[in-house]
Amino acid sequence: TNILFDMVLYNDFETLKKYQNAKDIDENFQNKVKEIIVNSKNEILQNFTFIDTPGFNHDEKMSDITRSIYPEVDIFIWLMTANQSIKLTEKVELGRLATLKKEVFFIVNKSDLSEEKDELEIKKYIKDQLPEFFKESRIYFISSKSDYMGKYKENLNDFRRDLKNKALDRDVEITIKLLKEEILKLKYS
């Protein structure tokens, strides 16, 4: 097997752009790189790890890479586009995440491609496609285009707030669990 190596980029976003799109990278490079790590000096992000995976609509190898992180992840951000329906492969994976009772935030990007009246239809369609476990999940409509940023800025801010709150809640849960384990160790040692 090939030796896998990591690339660590310190705010080198130009280099990252080269490797961002899997289809633009030669296969030899893809087979050698396990992960690319980008470190941020943002204090808020110092205690979190964000993993951007290839998703499920490339090939089985890329899907396997994405599935391999399920046990490690506490919160998933499921990114979809307003002009593309949920594919069967995505429904299957959402079913797996529902079985694992994983927290998922649903983001609809490119919302500027749909008319405002279509957002309700898109939201209903997405909810109909989701496993029962996620039926009550909030769906955030955003756009990265600066012309539409004002319209979707509140949604993005809501997402940021909700993600922060969920991450903090999860952090408290983990801390309490670890403290209980340490207390038991001390009690029985």
Backbone as CSV, one residue per row, in Angstrom:
resi,resn,N_x,N_y,N_z,CA_x,CA_y,CA_z,C_x,C_y,C_z
1,THR,0.833,-1.185,0.000,0.000,0.000,0.000,0.878,1.250,0.000
2,ASN,0.307,2.332,-0.447,1.028,3.602,-0.459,1.156,4.151,0.956
3,ILE,2.226,4.858,1.191,2.389,5.549,2.463,1.547,6.809,2.414
4,LEU,0.696,6.961,3.386,-0.162,8.132,3.442,0.554,9.236,4.194
5,PHE,0.372,10.432,3.764,0.977,11.554,4.486,-0.030,12.668,4.638
6,ASP,0.231,13.525,5.580,-0.633,14.665,5.845,0.038,15.916,5.314
7,MET,-0.754,16.870,4.915,-0.241,18.182,4.546,-0.787,19.164,5.567
8,VAL,0.048,19.953,6.122,-0.406,20.966,7.067,-0.221,22.324,6.414
9,LEU,-1.309,23.042,6.308,-1.278,24.370,5.698,-1.606,25.396,6.783
10,TYR,-0.776,26.379,6.932,-1.026,27.434,7.901,-1.499,28.672,7.156
11,ASN,-2.822,28.814,7.072,-3.442,29.953,6.389,-2.944,30.107,4.955
12,ASP,-2.578,28.996,4.320,-2.116,29.025,2.928,-3.285,28.610,2.041
13,PHE,-4.218,29.524,1.868,-5.450,29.199,1.171,-5.243,29.063,-0.337
14,GLU,-4.202,29.652,-0.877,-3.918,29.496,-2.308,-3.525,28.050,-2.614
15,THR,-2.686,27.468,-1.769,-2.308,26.069,-1.952,-3.519,25.170,-1.759
16,LEU,-4.331,25.478,-0.765,-5.527,24.676,-0.521,-6.446,24.676,-1.734
17,LYS,-6.594,25.807,-2.396,-7.459,25.895,-3.574,-7.047,24.891,-4.647
18,LYS,-5.752,24.635,-4.776,-5.257,23.677,-5.778,-5.810,22.272,-5.540
19,TYR,-5.972,21.929,-4.252,-6.365,20.572,-3.900,-7.841,20.444,-3.547
20,GLN,-8.575,21.515,-3.709,-9.960,21.555,-3.246,-10.893,20.665,-4.057
21,ASN,-10.715,20.589,-5.337,-11.626,19.836,-6.181,-10.985,18.506,-6.566
22,ALA,-11.516,17.416,-6.032,-10.915,16.094,-6.205,-10.710,15.715,-7.665
23,LYS,-11.594,16.119,-8.540,-11.450,15.712,-9.937,-10.296,16.424,-10.640
24,ASP,-9.798,17.524,-10.046,-8.675,18.255,-10.627,-7.323,17.753,-10.136
25,ILE,-7.327,16.803,-9.232,-6.081,16.294,-8.668,-5.748,14.973,-9.353
26,ASP,-4.483,14.783,-9.710,-4.134,13.520,-10.380,-4.255,12.359,-9.398
27,GLU,-4.539,11.192,-9.929,-4.831,10.018,-9.117,-3.660,9.632,-8.221
28,ASN,-2.435,9.808,-8.696,-1.257,9.494,-7.900,-1.247,10.302,-6.611
29,PHE,-1.579,11.579,-6.715,-1.628,12.442,-5.539,-2.753,12.002,-4.605
30,GLN,-3.932,11.706,-5.170,-5.076,11.282,-4.356,-4.757,10.033,-3.559
31,ASN,-4.012,9.110,-4.143,-3.700,7.861,-3.467,-2.690,8.038,-2.334
32,LYS,-1.949,9.120,-2.332,-0.931,9.343,-1.307,-1.414,10.200,-0.142
33,VAL,-2.331,11.108,-0.399,-2.737,12.048,0.641,-3.873,11.469,1.471
34,LYS,-3.666,11.423,2.745,-4.699,10.976,3.663,-5.584,12.148,4.048
35,GLU,-4.967,13.267,4.376,-5.737,14.434,4.772,-4.898,15.687,4.583
36,ILE,-5.591,16.779,4.460,-4.959,18.090,4.416,-5.474,18.838,5.631
37,ILE,-4.576,19.320,6.445,-4.949,20.007,7.672,-4.696,21.498,7.487
38,VAL,-5.711,22.286,7.755,-5.588,23.744,7.707,-5.784,24.253,9.121
39,ASN,-4.785,24.904,9.657,-4.884,25.462,11.004,-5.304,26.913,10.928
40,SER,-6.113,27.299,11.885,-6.589,28.669,11.950,-6.140,29.292,13.258
41,LYS,-5.856,30.553,13.222,-5.481,31.258,14.451,-6.707,31.801,15.183
42,ASN,-7.890,31.552,14.657,-9.124,32.009,15.279,-9.306,31.271,16.606
43,GLU,-9.361,32.015,17.708,-9.456,31.403,19.037,-10.687,30.531,19.212
44,ILE,-11.795,30.933,18.626,-13.040,30.176,18.767,-12.887,28.781,18.164
45,LEU,-12.122,28.663,17.085,-11.991,27.395,16.386,-10.887,26.498,16.942
46,GLN,-10.117,26.966,17.906,-8.976,26.203,18.420,-9.383,24.867,19.042
47,ASN,-10.570,24.774,19.591,-10.989,23.546,20.265,-11.890,22.661,19.413
48,PHE,-12.000,22.991,18.134,-12.873,22.223,17.259,-12.101,21.727,16.050
49,THR,-12.529,20.597,15.541,-11.973,20.066,14.303,-13.109,19.954,13.304
50,PHE,-12.944,20.592,12.169,-13.905,20.484,11.078,-13.312,19.557,10.037
51,ILE,-14.092,18.592,9.603,-13.634,17.635,8.602,-14.509,17.807,7.372
52,ASP,-13.896,18.172,6.271,-14.617,18.311,5.009,-14.307,17.064,4.185
53,THR,-15.330,16.270,3.948,-15.131,15.005,3.234,-15.618,15.120,1.799
54,PRO,-15.244,14.144,0.970,-15.690,14.182,-0.423,-17.187,13.986,-0.615
55,GLY,-17.878,13.479,0.385,-19.308,13.233,0.229,-19.571,11.877,-0.389
56,PHE,-20.716,11.743,-1.065,-21.163,10.427,-1.522,-21.428,10.325,-3.012
57,ASN,-21.189,11.343,-3.752,-21.561,11.292,-5.167,-20.361,11.303,-6.103
58,HIS,-19.198,10.850,-5.586,-18.007,10.736,-6.427,-17.847,9.276,-6.842
59,ASP,-17.222,8.500,-5.990,-17.070,7.074,-6.226,-17.068,6.367,-4.871
60,GLU,-17.064,5.041,-4.890,-17.187,4.271,-3.651,-16.017,4.515,-2.703
61,LYS,-14.822,4.708,-3.250,-13.645,4.973,-2.409,-13.860,6.270,-1.614
62,MET,-14.346,7.297,-2.263,-14.593,8.569,-1.585,-15.724,8.427,-0.557
63,SER,-16.750,7.648,-0.902,-17.848,7.408,0.041,-17.344,6.682,1.282
64,ASP,-16.448,5.702,1.082,-15.869,4.967,2.214,-15.072,5.895,3.128
65,ILE,-14.350,6.839,2.531,-13.591,7.805,3.326,-14.550,8.604,4.198
66,THR,-15.639,9.040,3.614,-16.618,9.826,4.363,-17.243,8.992,5.481
67,ARG,-17.650,7.765,5.172,-18.267,6.896,6.186,-17.312,6.593,7.337
68,SER,-16.020,6.539,7.047,-15.041,6.150,8.068,-14.983,7.130,9.236
69,ILE,-15.456,8.345,9.045,-15.382,9.333,10.131,-16.621,9.342,11.019
70,TYR,-17.665,8.629,10.648,-18.912,8.665,11.428,-18.687,8.516,12.935
71,PRO,-17.902,7.516,13.378,-17.753,7.345,14.833,-17.096,8.535,15.530
72,GLU,-16.252,9.272,14.815,-15.495,10.373,15.419,-16.271,11.686,15.504
73,VAL,-17.342,11.794,14.761,-18.000,13.088,14.587,-19.200,13.229,15.514
74,ASP,-19.289,14.403,16.145,-20.421,14.694,17.016,-21.517,15.442,16.272
75,ILE,-21.125,16.344,15.372,-22.084,17.173,14.652,-21.733,17.173,13.169
76,PHE,-22.714,16.897,12.341,-22.530,16.921,10.892,-23.185,18.168,10.311
77,ILE,-22.551,18.739,9.309,-23.154,19.820,8.541,-23.388,19.257,7.147
78,TRP,-24.654,19.059,6.803,-25.029,18.430,5.534,-25.313,19.540,4.536
79,LEU,-24.430,19.685,3.575,-24.538,20.757,2.598,-25.189,20.234,1.322
80,MET,-26.213,20.939,0.875,-26.883,20.597,-0.377,-27.135,21.891,-1.136
81,THR,-27.510,21.783,-2.384,-27.781,22.994,-3.155,-29.269,23.078,-3.466
82,ALA,-29.735,24.306,-3.616,-31.164,24.548,-3.853,-31.628,23.982,-5.188
83,ASN,-30.714,23.844,-6.124,-31.104,23.400,-7.456,-30.817,21.915,-7.698
84,GLN,-30.580,21.159,-6.630,-30.277,19.737,-6.796,-31.041,18.937,-5.749
85,SER,-31.701,17.891,-6.180,-32.485,17.095,-5.236,-31.567,16.179,-4.427
86,ILE,-32.122,15.636,-3.349,-31.382,14.682,-2.525,-31.317,13.362,-3.280
87,LYS,-30.103,12.876,-3.458,-29.898,11.641,-4.217,-30.106,10.424,-3.326
88,LEU,-30.335,9.275,-3.954,-30.556,8.029,-3.228,-29.384,7.723,-2.300
89,THR,-28.151,7.934,-2.776,-26.980,7.672,-1.936,-27.009,8.531,-0.670
90,GLU,-27.477,9.760,-0.800,-27.565,10.653,0.355,-28.663,10.205,1.316
91,LYS,-29.781,9.731,0.779,-30.861,9.217,1.632,-30.366,8.036,2.456
92,VAL,-29.604,7.160,1.820,-29.060,5.988,2.511,-28.142,6.435,3.647
93,GLU,-27.268,7.379,3.363,-26.325,7.851,4.387,-27.045,8.585,5.514
94,LEU,-28.047,9.371,5.177,-28.830,10.036,6.225,-29.533,9.000,7.105
95,GLY,-29.959,7.904,6.491,-30.546,6.809,7.265,-29.547,6.225,8.249
96,ARG,-28.289,6.075,7.800,-27.243,5.578,8.698,-27.007,6.549,9.851
97,LEU,-26.948,7.838,9.532,-26.728,8.837,10.578,-27.897,8.876,11.556
98,ALA,-29.108,8.671,11.052,-30.284,8.630,11.925,-30.188,7.437,12.872
99,THR,-29.765,6.291,12.350,-29.596,5.094,13.170,-28.570,5.331,14.272
100,LEU,-27.517,6.086,13.939,-26.472,6.407,14.911,-26.867,7.566,15.830
101,LYS,-28.032,8.152,15.554,-28.549,9.292,16.317,-27.554,10.454,16.342
102,LYS,-27.016,10.761,15.173,-26.052,11.854,15.029,-26.783,13.176,14.801
103,GLU,-26.209,14.238,15.301,-26.745,15.592,15.109,-26.353,16.070,13.715
104,VAL,-27.341,16.542,12.947,-27.072,17.025,11.586,-27.718,18.388,11.396
105,PHE,-26.927,19.327,10.877,-27.437,20.630,10.456,-27.554,20.599,8.941
106,PHE,-28.698,20.981,8.412,-28.929,20.952,6.969,-28.811,22.361,6.396
107,ILE,-27.874,22.521,5.482,-27.618,23.817,4.847,-27.960,23.708,3.367
108,VAL,-28.782,24.630,2.881,-29.087,24.704,1.447,-28.328,25.911,0.906
109,ASN,-27.259,25.624,0.162,-26.458,26.682,-0.451,-27.034,27.008,-1.830
110,LYS,-26.569,28.079,-2.394,-27.036,28.553,-3.703,-28.530,28.863,-3.671
111,SER,-28.992,29.303,-2.526,-30.411,29.620,-2.384,-30.830,30.758,-3.294
112,ASP,-29.860,31.533,-3.755,-30.164,32.622,-4.684,-30.655,32.095,-6.031
113,LEU,-30.469,30.805,-6.291,-30.928,30.220,-7.562,-32.423,29.947,-7.568
114,SER,-33.038,30.017,-6.403,-34.481,29.779,-6.336,-35.192,31.078,-5.969
115,GLU,-36.401,31.188,-6.398,-37.209,32.345,-6.014,-37.635,32.182,-4.558
116,GLU,-37.919,33.280,-3.894,-38.299,33.240,-2.481,-39.493,32.317,-2.253
117,LYS,-40.456,32.350,-3.161,-41.641,31.502,-2.988,-41.304,30.014,-3.073
118,ASP,-40.192,29.694,-3.737,-39.804,28.301,-3.879,-39.167,27.724,-2.608
119,GLU,-38.711,28.600,-1.718,-38.053,28.096,-0.511,-38.967,27.197,0.299
120,LEU,-40.230,27.547,0.417,-41.169,26.687,1.141,-41.325,25.338,0.454
121,GLU,-41.383,25.347,-0.882,-41.481,24.089,-1.631,-40.213,23.261,-1.467
122,ILE,-39.068,23.920,-1.540,-37.787,23.219,-1.388,-37.696,22.630,0.015
123,LYS,-38.061,23.402,1.028,-38.014,22.932,2.412,-38.933,21.725,2.597
124,LYS,-40.149,21.799,2.051,-41.087,20.675,2.152,-40.522,19.435,1.456
125,TYR,-39.948,19.626,0.262,-39.364,18.505,-0.474,-38.240,17.860,0.337
126,ILE,-37.350,18.685,0.883,-36.229,18.150,1.665,-36.752,17.393,2.880
127,LYS,-37.690,17.994,3.608,-38.252,17.329,4.805,-38.881,15.986,4.446
128,ASP,-39.546,15.932,3.283,-40.162,14.677,2.838,-39.119,13.601,2.550
129,GLN,-37.916,14.012,2.173,-36.850,13.070,1.827,-36.053,12.589,3.040
130,LEU,-36.151,13.317,4.140,-35.347,13.007,5.323,-35.929,11.830,6.097
131,PRO,-35.053,11.031,6.728,-35.553,9.988,7.634,-36.339,10.636,8.775
132,GLU,-37.224,9.886,9.363,-38.097,10.388,10.431,-37.316,11.086,11.535
133,PHE,-36.156,10.559,11.878,-35.318,11.110,12.937,-34.981,12.582,12.709
134,PHE,-34.902,13.009,11.438,-34.502,14.381,11.113,-35.666,15.281,10.692
135,LYS,-36.894,14.800,10.761,-38.042,15.571,10.261,-38.187,16.938,10.927
136,GLU,-37.775,17.062,12.173,-37.918,18.330,12.890,-36.668,19.207,12.786
137,SER,-35.678,18.759,12.055,-34.438,19.534,11.915,-34.696,20.823,11.160
138,ARG,-33.979,21.844,11.564,-34.088,23.131,10.869,-33.258,23.071,9.588
139,ILE,-33.741,23.717,8.558,-33.027,23.798,7.287,-32.666,25.260,7.074
140,TYR,-31.386,25.516,6.867,-30.878,26.886,6.719,-30.600,27.172,5.249
141,PHE,-31.227,28.212,4.721,-31.009,28.630,3.341,-29.965,29.741,3.332
142,ILE,-28.881,29.527,2.569,-27.824,30.534,2.495,-27.372,30.715,1.044
143,SER,-26.595,31.743,0.831,-25.959,31.984,-0.458,-24.611,32.626,-0.190
144,SER,-23.611,32.185,-0.918,-22.288,32.769,-0.734,-22.053,33.950,-1.664
145,LYS,-22.998,34.226,-2.551,-22.859,35.376,-3.449,-23.094,36.666,-2.672
146,SER,-22.206,37.609,-2.839,-22.294,38.846,-2.065,-23.577,39.619,-2.369
147,ASP,-24.091,39.512,-3.585,-25.334,40.210,-3.922,-26.515,39.738,-3.071
148,TYR,-26.459,38.503,-2.627,-27.573,37.920,-1.876,-27.263,37.777,-0.393
149,MET,-26.056,38.159,-0.003,-25.627,37.975,1.374,-26.591,38.628,2.359
150,GLY,-27.073,39.820,2.056,-27.996,40.501,2.961,-29.257,39.703,3.190
151,LYS,-29.795,39.161,2.111,-31.039,38.395,2.198,-30.870,37.142,3.066
152,TYR,-29.728,36.490,2.952,-29.513,35.225,3.649,-28.619,35.349,4.877
153,LYS,-28.206,36.572,5.180,-27.292,36.778,6.303,-27.915,36.337,7.626
154,GLU,-29.206,36.623,7.813,-29.869,36.218,9.059,-29.876,34.697,9.197
155,ASN,-30.129,33.996,8.089,-30.094,32.525,8.131,-28.704,32.023,8.518
156,LEU,-27.675,32.630,7.938,-26.303,32.244,8.247,-25.992,32.532,9.717
157,ASN,-26.419,33.678,10.197,-26.213,34.007,11.613,-26.963,33.047,12.531
158,ASP,-28.183,32.670,12.139,-28.946,31.686,12.925,-28.208,30.347,12.970
159,PHE,-27.691,29.938,11.824,-26.929,28.684,11.764,-25.711,28.754,12.682
160,ARG,-24.961,29.838,12.589,-23.767,29.995,13.433,-24.135,29.908,14.912
161,ARG,-25.196,30.608,15.297,-25.638,30.594,16.691,-26.051,29.187,17.123
162,ASP,-26.861,28.530,16.307,-27.353,27.199,16.656,-26.214,26.177,16.718
163,LEU,-25.265,26.270,15.778,-24.115,25.366,15.784,-23.266,25.598,17.028
164,LYS,-23.025,26.850,17.348,-22.238,27.189,18.550,-22.915,26.621,19.793
165,ASN,-24.229,26.817,19.917,-24.950,26.312,21.080,-24.904,24.791,21.156
166,LYS,-25.069,24.134,20.017,-25.038,22.664,20.006,-23.640,22.156,20.352
167,ALA,-22.613,22.818,19.812,-21.233,22.413,20.107,-20.931,22.603,21.593
168,LEU,-21.385,23.701,22.166,-21.165,23.934,23.592,-21.927,22.915,24.435
169,ASP,-23.169,22.602,24.045,-23.943,21.575,24.757,-23.212,20.239,24.723
170,ARG,-22.690,19.896,23.556,-21.971,18.616,23.386,-20.698,18.621,24.216
171,ASP,-20.017,19.752,24.258,-18.799,19.879,25.054,-19.101,19.651,26.530
172,VAL,-20.201,20.204,27.015,-20.608,20.023,28.409,-20.918,18.544,28.667
173,GLU,-21.635,17.886,27.753,-21.946,16.456,27.899,-20.675,15.623,28.021
174,ILE,-19.725,15.889,27.151,-18.468,15.131,27.160,-17.698,15.392,28.445
175,THR,-17.657,16.639,28.882,-16.948,16.991,30.112,-17.567,16.286,31.314
176,ILE,-18.889,16.280,31.396,-19.577,15.612,32.504,-19.278,14.112,32.487
177,LYS,-19.321,13.515,31.311,-19.027,12.077,31.182,-17.608,11.774,31.656
178,LEU,-16.647,12.583,31.209,-15.257,12.367,31.608,-15.066,12.563,33.110
179,LEU,-15.726,13.561,33.675,-15.640,13.781,35.118,-16.207,12.599,35.899
180,LYS,-17.341,12.068,35.449,-17.933,10.901,36.110,-16.992,9.700,36.056
181,GLU,-16.358,9.497,34.893,-15.404,8.393,34.759,-14.218,8.568,35.700
182,GLU,-13.713,9.787,35.814,-12.586,10.061,36.709,-12.979,9.865,38.169
183,ILE,-14.190,10.286,38.530,-14.671,10.101,39.904,-14.755,8.622,40.228
184,LEU,-15.273,7.812,39.285,-15.349,6.364,39.514,-13.960,5.759,39.664
185,LYS,-13.010,6.194,38.865,-11.638,5.698,38.973,-11.059,6.018,40.346
186,LEU,-11.265,7.257,40.804,-10.761,7.654,42.098,-11.453,6.892,43.223
187,LYS,-12.729,6.688,43.059,-13.520,6.006,44.089,-13.064,4.562,44.282
188,TYR,-12.733,3.883,43.159,-12.394,2.465,43.220,-10.903,2.193,43.111
189,SER,-10.085,3.232,43.284,-8.626,2.976,43.221,-8.001,2.989,44.590
